[in-house]
Coordinates of C-alpha atoms in Angstrom, one line a residue:
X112 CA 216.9 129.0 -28.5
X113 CA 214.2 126.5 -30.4
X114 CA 214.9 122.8 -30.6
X115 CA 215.1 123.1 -34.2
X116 CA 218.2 125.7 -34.1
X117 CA 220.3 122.4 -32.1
X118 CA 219.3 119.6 -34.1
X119 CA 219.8 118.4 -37.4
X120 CA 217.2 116.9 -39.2
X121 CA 217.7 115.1 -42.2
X122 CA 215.0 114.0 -44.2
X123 CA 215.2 111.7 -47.2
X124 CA 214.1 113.6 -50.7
X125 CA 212.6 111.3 -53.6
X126 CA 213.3 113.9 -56.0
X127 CA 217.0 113.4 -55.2
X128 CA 216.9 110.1 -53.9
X129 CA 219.2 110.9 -50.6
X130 CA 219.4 112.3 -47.3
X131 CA 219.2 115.9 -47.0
X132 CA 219.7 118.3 -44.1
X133 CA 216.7 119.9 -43.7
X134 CA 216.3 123.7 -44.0
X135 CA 212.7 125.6 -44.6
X136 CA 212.4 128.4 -46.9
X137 CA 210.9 130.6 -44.1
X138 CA 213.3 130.6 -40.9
X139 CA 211.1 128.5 -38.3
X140 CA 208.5 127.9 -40.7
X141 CA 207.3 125.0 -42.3
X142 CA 205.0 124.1 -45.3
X143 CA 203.6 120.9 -45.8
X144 CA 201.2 119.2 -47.9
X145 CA 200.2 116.2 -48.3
X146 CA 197.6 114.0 -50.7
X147 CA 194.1 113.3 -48.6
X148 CA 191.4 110.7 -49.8
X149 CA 189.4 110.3 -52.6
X150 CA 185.8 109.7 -50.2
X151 CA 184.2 107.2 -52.3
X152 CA 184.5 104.3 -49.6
X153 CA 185.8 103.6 -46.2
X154 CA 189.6 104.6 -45.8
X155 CA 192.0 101.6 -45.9
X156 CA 194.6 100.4 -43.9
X157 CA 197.1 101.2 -46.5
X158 CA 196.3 105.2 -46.8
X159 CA 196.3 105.1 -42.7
X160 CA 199.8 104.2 -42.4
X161 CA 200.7 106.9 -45.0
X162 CA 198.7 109.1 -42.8
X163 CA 200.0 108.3 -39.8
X164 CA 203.6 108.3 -41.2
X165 CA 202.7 112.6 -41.7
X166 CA 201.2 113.0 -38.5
X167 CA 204.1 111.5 -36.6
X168 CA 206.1 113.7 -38.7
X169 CA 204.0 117.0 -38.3
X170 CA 204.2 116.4 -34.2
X171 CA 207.7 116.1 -34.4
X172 CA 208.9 119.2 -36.4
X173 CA 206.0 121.0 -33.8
X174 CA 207.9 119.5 -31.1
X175 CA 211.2 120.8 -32.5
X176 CA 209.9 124.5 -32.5
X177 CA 208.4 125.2 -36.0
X178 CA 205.0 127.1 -36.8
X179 CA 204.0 124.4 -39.1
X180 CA 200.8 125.1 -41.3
X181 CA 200.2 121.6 -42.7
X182 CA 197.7 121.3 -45.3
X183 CA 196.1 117.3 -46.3
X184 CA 193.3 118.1 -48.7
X185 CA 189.7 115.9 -49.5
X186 CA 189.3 115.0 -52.9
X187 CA 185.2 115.3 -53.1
X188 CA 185.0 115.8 -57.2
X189 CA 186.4 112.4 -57.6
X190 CA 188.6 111.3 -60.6
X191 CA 188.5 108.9 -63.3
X192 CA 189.3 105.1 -62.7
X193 CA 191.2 105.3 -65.2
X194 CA 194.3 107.6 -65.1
X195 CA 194.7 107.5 -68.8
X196 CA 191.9 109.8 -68.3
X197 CA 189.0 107.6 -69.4
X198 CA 186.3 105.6 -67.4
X199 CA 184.0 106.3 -64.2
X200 CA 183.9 109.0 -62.3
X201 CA 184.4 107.3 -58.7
X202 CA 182.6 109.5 -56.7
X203 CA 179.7 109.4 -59.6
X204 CA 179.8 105.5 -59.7
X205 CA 179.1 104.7 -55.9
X206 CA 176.5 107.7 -56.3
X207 CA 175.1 105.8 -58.9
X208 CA 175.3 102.0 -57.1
X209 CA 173.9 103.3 -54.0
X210 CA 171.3 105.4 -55.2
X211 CA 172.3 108.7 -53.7
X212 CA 173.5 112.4 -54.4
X213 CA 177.5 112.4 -54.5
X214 CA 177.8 114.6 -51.6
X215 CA 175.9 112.0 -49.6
X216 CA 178.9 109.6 -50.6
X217 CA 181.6 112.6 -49.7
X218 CA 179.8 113.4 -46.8
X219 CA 179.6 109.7 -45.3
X220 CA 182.9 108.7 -45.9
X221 CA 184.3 112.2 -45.1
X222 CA 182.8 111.2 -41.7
X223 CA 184.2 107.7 -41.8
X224 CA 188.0 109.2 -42.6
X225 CA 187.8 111.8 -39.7
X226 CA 186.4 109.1 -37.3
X227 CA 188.4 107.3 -37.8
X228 CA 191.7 109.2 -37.8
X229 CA 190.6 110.3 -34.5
X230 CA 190.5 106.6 -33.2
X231 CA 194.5 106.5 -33.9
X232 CA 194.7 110.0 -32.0
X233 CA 195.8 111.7 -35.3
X234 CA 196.3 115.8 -35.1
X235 CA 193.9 117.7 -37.3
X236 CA 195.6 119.6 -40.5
X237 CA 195.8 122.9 -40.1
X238 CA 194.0 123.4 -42.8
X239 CA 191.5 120.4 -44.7
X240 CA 190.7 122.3 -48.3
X241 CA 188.1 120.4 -50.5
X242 CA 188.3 120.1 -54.1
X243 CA 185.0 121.3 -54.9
X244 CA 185.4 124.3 -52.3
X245 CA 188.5 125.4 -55.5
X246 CA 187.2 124.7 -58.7
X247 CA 188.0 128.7 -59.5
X248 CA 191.3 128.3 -59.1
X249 CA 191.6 125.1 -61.0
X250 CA 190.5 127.0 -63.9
X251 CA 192.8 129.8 -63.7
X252 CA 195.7 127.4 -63.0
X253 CA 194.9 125.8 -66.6
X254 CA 194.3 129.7 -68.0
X255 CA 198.0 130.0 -67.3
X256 CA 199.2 127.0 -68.5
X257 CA 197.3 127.6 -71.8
X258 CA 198.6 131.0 -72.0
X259 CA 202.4 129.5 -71.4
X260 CA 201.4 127.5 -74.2
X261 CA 202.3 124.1 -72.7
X262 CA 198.1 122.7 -73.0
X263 CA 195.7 122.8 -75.7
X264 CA 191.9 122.5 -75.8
X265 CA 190.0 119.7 -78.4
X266 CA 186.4 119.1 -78.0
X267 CA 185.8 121.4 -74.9
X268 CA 188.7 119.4 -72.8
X269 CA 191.9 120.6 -72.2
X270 CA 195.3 118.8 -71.6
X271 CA 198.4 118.9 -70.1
X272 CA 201.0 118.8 -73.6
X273 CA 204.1 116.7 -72.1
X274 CA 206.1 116.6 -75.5
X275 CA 206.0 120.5 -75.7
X276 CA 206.6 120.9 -71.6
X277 CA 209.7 118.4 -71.7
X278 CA 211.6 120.8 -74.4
X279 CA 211.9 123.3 -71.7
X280 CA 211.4 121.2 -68.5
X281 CA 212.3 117.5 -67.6
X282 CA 209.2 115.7 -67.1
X283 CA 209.6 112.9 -65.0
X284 CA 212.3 114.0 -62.6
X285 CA 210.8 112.9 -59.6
X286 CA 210.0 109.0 -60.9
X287 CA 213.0 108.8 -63.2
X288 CA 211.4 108.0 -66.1
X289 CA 212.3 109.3 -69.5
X290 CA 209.3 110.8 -71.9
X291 CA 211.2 108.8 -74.5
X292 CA 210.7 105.1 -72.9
X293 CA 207.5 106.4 -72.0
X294 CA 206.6 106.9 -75.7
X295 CA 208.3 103.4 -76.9
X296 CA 206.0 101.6 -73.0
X297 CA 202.5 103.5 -74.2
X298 CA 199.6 101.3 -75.7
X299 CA 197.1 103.8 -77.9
X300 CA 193.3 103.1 -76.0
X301 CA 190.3 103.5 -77.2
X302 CA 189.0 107.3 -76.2
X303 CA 192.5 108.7 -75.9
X304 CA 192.0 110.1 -79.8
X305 CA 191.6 113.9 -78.4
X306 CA 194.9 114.2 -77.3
X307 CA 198.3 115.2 -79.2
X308 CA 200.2 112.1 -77.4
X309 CA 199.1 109.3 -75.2
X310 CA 201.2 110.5 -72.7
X311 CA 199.3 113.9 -72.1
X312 CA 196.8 114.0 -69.2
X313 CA 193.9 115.9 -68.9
X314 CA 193.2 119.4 -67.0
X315 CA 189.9 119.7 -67.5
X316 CA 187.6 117.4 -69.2
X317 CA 184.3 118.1 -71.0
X318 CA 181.4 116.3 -69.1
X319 CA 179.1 113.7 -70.8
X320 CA 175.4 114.2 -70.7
X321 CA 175.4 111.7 -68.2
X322 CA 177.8 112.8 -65.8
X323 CA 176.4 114.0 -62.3
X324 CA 179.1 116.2 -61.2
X325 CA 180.2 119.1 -63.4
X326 CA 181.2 122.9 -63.2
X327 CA 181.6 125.9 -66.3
X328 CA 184.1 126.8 -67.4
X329 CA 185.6 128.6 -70.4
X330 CA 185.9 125.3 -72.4
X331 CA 182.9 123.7 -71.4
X332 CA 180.4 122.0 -68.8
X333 CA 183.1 119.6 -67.2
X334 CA 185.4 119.0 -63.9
X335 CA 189.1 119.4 -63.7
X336 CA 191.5 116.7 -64.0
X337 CA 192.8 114.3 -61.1
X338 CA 196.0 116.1 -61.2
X339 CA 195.3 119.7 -60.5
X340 CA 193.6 119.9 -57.2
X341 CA 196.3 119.8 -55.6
X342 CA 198.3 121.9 -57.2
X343 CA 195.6 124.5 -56.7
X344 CA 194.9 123.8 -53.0
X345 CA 198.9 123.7 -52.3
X346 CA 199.8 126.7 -54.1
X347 CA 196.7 128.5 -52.7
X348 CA 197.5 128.2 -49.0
X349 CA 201.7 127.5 -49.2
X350 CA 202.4 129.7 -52.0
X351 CA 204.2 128.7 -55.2
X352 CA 206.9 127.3 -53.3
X353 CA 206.9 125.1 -50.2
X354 CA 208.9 122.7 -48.0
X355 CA 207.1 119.8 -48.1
X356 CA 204.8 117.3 -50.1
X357 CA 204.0 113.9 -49.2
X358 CA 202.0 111.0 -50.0
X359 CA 202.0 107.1 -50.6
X360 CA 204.7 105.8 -52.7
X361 CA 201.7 104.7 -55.5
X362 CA 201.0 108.8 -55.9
X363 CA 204.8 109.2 -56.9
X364 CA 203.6 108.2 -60.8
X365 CA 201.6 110.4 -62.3
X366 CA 200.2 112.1 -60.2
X367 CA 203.2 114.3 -58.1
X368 CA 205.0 113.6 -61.4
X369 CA 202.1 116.0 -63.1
X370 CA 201.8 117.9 -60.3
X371 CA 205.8 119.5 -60.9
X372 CA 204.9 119.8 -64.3
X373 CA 201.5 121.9 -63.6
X374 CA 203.6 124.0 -61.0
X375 CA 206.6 124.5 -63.4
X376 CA 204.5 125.8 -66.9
X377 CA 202.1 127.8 -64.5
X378 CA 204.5 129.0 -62.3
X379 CA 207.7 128.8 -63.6
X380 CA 209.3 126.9 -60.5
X381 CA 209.9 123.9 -58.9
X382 CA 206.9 123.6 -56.1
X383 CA 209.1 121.5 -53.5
X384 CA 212.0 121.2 -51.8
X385 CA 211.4 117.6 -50.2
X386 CA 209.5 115.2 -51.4
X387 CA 208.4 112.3 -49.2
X388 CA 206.8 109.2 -49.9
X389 CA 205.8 106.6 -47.8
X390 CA 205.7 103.0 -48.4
X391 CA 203.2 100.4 -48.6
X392 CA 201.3 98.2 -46.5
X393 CA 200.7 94.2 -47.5
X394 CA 198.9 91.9 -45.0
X395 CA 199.9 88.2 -44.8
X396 CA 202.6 89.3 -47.0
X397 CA 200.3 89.6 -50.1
X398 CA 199.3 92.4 -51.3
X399 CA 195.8 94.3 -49.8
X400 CA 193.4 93.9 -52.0
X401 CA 189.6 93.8 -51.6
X402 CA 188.7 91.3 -55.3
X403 CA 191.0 88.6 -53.1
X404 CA 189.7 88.9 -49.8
X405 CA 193.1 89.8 -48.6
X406 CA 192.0 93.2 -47.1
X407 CA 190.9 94.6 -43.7
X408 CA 189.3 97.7 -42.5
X409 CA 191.2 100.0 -39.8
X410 CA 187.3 99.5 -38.0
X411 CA 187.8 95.9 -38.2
X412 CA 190.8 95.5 -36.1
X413 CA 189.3 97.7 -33.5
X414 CA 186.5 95.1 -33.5
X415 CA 188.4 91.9 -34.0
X416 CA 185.6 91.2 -36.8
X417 CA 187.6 89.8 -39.5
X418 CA 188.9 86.5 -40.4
X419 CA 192.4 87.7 -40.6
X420 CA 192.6 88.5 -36.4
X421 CA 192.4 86.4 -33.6
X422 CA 190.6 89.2 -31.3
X423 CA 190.5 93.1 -31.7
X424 CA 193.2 95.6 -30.8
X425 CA 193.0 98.7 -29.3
X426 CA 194.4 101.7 -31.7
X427 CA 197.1 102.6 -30.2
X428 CA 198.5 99.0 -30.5
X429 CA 197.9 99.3 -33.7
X430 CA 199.2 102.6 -34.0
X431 CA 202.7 101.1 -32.5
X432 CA 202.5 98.4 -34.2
X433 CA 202.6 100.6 -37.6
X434 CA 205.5 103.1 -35.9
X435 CA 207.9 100.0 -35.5
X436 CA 208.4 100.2 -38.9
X437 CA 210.5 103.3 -41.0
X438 CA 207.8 104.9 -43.1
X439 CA 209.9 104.4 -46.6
X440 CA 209.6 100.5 -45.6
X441 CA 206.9 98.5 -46.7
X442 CA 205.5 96.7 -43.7
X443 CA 203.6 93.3 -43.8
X444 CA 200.4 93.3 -41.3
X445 CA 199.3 90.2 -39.3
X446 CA 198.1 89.1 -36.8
X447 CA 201.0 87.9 -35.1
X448 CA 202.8 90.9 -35.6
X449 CA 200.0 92.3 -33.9
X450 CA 200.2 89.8 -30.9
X451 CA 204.0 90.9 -30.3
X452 CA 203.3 94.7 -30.9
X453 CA 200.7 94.2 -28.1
X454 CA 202.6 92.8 -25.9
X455 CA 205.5 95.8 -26.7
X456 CA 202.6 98.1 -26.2
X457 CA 201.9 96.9 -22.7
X458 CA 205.4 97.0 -21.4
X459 CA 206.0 100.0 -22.8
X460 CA 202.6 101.8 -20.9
X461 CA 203.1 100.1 -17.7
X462 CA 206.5 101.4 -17.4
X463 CA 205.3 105.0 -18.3
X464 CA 202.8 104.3 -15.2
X465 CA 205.3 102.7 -12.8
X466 CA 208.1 106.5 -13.9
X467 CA 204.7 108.7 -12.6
X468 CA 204.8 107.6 -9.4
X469 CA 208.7 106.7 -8.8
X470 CA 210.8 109.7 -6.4
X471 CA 214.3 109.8 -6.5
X472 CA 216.7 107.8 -4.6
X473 CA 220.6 107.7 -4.2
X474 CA 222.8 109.9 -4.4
X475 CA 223.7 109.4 -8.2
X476 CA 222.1 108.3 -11.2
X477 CA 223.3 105.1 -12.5
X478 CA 221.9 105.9 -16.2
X479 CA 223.1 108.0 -18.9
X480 CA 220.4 110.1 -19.7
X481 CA 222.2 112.7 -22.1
X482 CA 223.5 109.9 -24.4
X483 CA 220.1 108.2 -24.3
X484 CA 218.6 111.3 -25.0
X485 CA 220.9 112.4 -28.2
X486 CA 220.2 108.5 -29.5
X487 CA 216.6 109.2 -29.7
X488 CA 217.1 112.8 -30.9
X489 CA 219.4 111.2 -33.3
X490 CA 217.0 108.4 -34.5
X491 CA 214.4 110.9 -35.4
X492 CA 216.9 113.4 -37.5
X493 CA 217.5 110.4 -39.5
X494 CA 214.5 110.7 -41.6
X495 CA 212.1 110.0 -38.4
X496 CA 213.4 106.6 -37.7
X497 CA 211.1 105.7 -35.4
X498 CA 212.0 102.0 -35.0
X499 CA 215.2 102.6 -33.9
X500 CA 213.5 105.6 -31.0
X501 CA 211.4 102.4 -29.9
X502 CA 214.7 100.6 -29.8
X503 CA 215.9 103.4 -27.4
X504 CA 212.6 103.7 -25.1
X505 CA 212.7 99.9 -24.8
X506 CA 216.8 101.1 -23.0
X507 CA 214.8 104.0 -20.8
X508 CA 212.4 100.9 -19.9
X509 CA 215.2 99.0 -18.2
X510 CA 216.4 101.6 -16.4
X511 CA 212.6 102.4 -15.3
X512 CA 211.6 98.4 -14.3
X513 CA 215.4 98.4 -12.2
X514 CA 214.2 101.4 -10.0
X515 CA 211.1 100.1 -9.0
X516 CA 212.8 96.7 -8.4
X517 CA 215.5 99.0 -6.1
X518 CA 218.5 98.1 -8.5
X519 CA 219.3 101.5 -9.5
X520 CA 219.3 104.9 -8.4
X521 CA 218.1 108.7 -9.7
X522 CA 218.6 112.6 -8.1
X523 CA 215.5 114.2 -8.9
X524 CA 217.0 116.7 -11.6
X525 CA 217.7 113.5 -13.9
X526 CA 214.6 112.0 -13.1
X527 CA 212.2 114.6 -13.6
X528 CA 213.9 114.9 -17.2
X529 CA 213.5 111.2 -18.2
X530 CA 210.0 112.0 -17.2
X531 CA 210.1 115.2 -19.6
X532 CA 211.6 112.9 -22.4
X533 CA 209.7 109.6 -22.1
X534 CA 206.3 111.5 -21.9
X535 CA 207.4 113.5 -25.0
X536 CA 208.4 110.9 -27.3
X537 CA 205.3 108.6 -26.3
X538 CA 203.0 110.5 -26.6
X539 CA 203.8 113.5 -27.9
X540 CA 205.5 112.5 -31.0
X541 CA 204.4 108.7 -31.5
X542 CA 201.1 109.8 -30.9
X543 CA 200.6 107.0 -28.3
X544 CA 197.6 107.2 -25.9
X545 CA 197.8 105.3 -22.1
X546 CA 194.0 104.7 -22.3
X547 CA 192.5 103.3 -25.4
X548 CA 189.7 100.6 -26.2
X549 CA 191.1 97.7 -24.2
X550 CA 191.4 99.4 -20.7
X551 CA 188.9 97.2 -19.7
X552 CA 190.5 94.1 -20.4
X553 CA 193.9 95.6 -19.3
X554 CA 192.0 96.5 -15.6
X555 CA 190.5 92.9 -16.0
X556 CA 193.8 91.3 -16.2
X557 CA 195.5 93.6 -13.7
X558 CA 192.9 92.5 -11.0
X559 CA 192.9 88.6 -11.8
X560 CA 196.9 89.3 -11.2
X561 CA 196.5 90.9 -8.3
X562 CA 194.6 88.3 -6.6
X563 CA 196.5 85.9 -7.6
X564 CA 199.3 87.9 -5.8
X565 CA 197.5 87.8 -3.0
X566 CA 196.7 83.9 -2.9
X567 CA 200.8 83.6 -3.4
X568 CA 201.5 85.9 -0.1
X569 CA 199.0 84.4 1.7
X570 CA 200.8 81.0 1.0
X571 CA 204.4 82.4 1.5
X572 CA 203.0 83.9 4.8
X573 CA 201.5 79.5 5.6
X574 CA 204.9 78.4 4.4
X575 CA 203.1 77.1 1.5
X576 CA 206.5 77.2 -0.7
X577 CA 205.1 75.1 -3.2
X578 CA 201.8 77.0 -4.0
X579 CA 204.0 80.1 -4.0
X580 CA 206.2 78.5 -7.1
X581 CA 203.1 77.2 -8.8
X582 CA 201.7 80.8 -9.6
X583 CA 205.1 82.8 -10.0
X584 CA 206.1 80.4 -12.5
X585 CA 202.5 79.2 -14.2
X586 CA 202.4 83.2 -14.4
X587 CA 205.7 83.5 -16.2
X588 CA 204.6 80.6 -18.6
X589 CA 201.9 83.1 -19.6
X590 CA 204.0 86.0 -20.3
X591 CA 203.8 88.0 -17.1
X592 CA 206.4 88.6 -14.6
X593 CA 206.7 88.6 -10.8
X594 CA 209.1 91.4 -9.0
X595 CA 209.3 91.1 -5.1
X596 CA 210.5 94.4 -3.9
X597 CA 210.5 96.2 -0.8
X598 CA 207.1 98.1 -1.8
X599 CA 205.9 94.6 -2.4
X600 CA 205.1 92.8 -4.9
X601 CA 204.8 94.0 -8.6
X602 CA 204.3 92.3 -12.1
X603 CA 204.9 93.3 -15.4
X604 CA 204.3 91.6 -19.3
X605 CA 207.5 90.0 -20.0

């Protein structure tokens, strides 16, 4: 039997706004897709966390059992500034500023994303489609809708007609916005005279003379819309119909908003059963922004070179730091939070190093391991709560730190399974690595301890009872903790 068949995992659905029991189309199957970059500049924090939210999620239905083909695209045609479908192209513009080709841009910051995601020990997609590497069936997607009659072409662009689509369809489902406040909210701007109704969006749009980056097509030299990549990429390798779609709570509206419409006048069906978005990141409690300064690059806190951080962190601090928070909340970065993440980090590590190398002992176990065990099973069915599974490990941690100390005992059958579970939840799902950039300075500080361990038991061993005090307890004021045992003696961050 799979893991899957004896849990029961609920995820939260935006389009319905409540927990759902989870169920794939295909029986041990799953489909999921969810938004990639735009690689015109180096990724940002923000887009990381969303990230990291899908790869924590994508370990966990692997470790439950399913064949998951997961599929995150790269958006290398880039897409207006604007998403009234006027301005810049972005891809064009930093092309343009720096001089270069566009695929030099999508190349070095294609490079930059992966790099990067590697540093926070993300999995690789099963499958990373480009927009470029689909630009046929972006056109034959708008073919269809043209021939369902739901897009017209003016000028050698073609758009989306939401008035028409919403007579037969409910645009806006997913955000909860009515067409009809979206008519009485909409401003006319200047370049917007092509379309029927400002609220239409574009599916292919006719190319300037000075626009770099442009394919044929039936109604002109031009590039599809912002919108339709990924309906053509997700379609294409999940069919018409799929379990999942994510992205960042800012893609909600208008673009997975479009993206049901596209699916549903092409198609004619819904293309998701759950819908996921995950929340935003703010730093100092403002929001990140690069015009304020309020911003920082995932490289930079590696690095410790920004004025926001007292010193860098390794990225798996970093990485815990972002899975104590549920991915629906928004979650404020700082340094300070970083400080006590770190510190979490630490403890938690150290005690996955102290449960390798313990052996039984007694002759019961004075833990509950099947109830701890359903809590954490339990915390991730609820919508991959992962704070409250840190909550938990934190409970597995006591029960580690009072064997070593010889305050509790283990048979081996129980033990070898805490070992099972602990080393599956850390790393496997949370994506946690035991060695990251700050090993150094974590062997560093191990060895200063231990010599100062030593210069303790040498004064215990003078009757030097005073000495002895001194650096137990100047150690404690520091944050690390003295255990004398019969193995000798330990220390751990407190």
């Amino acid at each position: 039997m799979k893991l899957y068949q004896e849990q029961e995992l609920k995820i939260y659905n935006s389009l319905t706004n409540q927990k759902e029991v989870f169920k794939p189309i295909n029986e041990g199957h799953v489909g999921m897709y969810v938004c990639g970059p735009t690689v015109y500049s180096n990724v940002h924090l923000g887009n990381v966390r969303t990230f990291m939210s899908f790869d924590m999620i994508f370990r966990y239905l692997k470790h439950l059992g399913y064949k998951v083909r997961y599929v995150r695209n790269i958006t290398d045609v880039g897409h207006l500034e604007n998403d009234a479908d006027v301005g810049e192209d972005r891809i064009a513009k930093k092309a343009r500023l720096e001089e270069l080709e566009p695929m030099e841009i999508v190349q070095r910051y294609t490079v930059d994303f992966h790099t990067i995601l590697q540093k926070f020990n993300f999995h690789p997609p099963s499958i990373e489609p480009t927009a470029t590497g689909h630009i046929i069936q972006q056109i034959e997607i708008v073919k269809d809708i043209m021939d369902k009659g739901f897009a017209y072409e003016v000028n050698g662009s073609v758009y989306f007609d939401v008035l028409k689509f919403n007579e037969t369809h409910e645009y806006g489902k997913l955000s909860k916005r009515k067409v009809e406040d979206l008519i009485h909210n909409t401003r006319v701007l200047d370049g917007q005279s092509d379309k029927k109704n400002p609220q239409d969006f574009a599916l292919w749009k006719k190319a300037e003379e000075n626009h770099i980056m442009h394919w044929p097509s039936p109604w002109s030299e031009g590039f599809p819309g912002w919108h339709l990549e990924c309906t053509a990429m997700s379609t294409k390798y999940l069919g018409d119909h799929f379990d999942i779609h994510g992205g960042g709570m800012d893609l909600k509206f208008p673009h997975h908003e479009c993206e049901i419409a596209q699916n549903e006048a092409s198609k004619g069906t819904s293309p998701v059963n759950y819908w996921m978005h995950a929340n935003m990141l703010t730093l100092n409690k403002k929001k990140m922004a690069k015009s304020t300064g309020n911003n920082i690059l995932p490289g930079e806190i590696f690095s410790g070179d920004s004025k926001h951080l007292s010193k860098g962190f390794a990225p798996s601090v970093a990485r815990f730091f972002m899975m104590q928070a549920h991915y629906r909340s928004i979650l404020d970065f700082s340094n300070d939070a970083l400080l006590a993440s770190e510190k979490g980090f630490y403890k938690l590590m150290e005690a996955m190093k102290t449960l390798d190398s313990l052996e039984p002992m007694g002759d019961k176990t004075t833990f509950n391991l099947s109830v701890w065990k359903r809590n954490c099973y339990n915390a991730l069915n609820d919508d991959f709560n992962t704070p409250v599974l840190i909550a938990d490990l934190f409970e597995a941690v006591k029960f580690i730190n009072q064997l070593k100390d010889g305050k509790a005992t283990v048979l081996p059958e129980i033990l070898a399974e805490l070992k099972n579970c602990m080393h599956a939840f850390v790393f496997e799902i949370l994506g946690l690595e035991a060695q990251n950039g700050t090993d150094d300075d974590g062997d560093a500080l191990s060895g200063v301890v231990e010599l100062l361990i030593n210069l303790r038991n040498e004064a215990r061993a003078n009757k030097d009872f005073a000495t002895s005090d001194k650096i137990r307890d100047e150690l404690l004021a520091l944050g690390i903790q003295l255990k004398d045992g019969k193995e000798g003696t330990s220390f751990s961050l407190s």
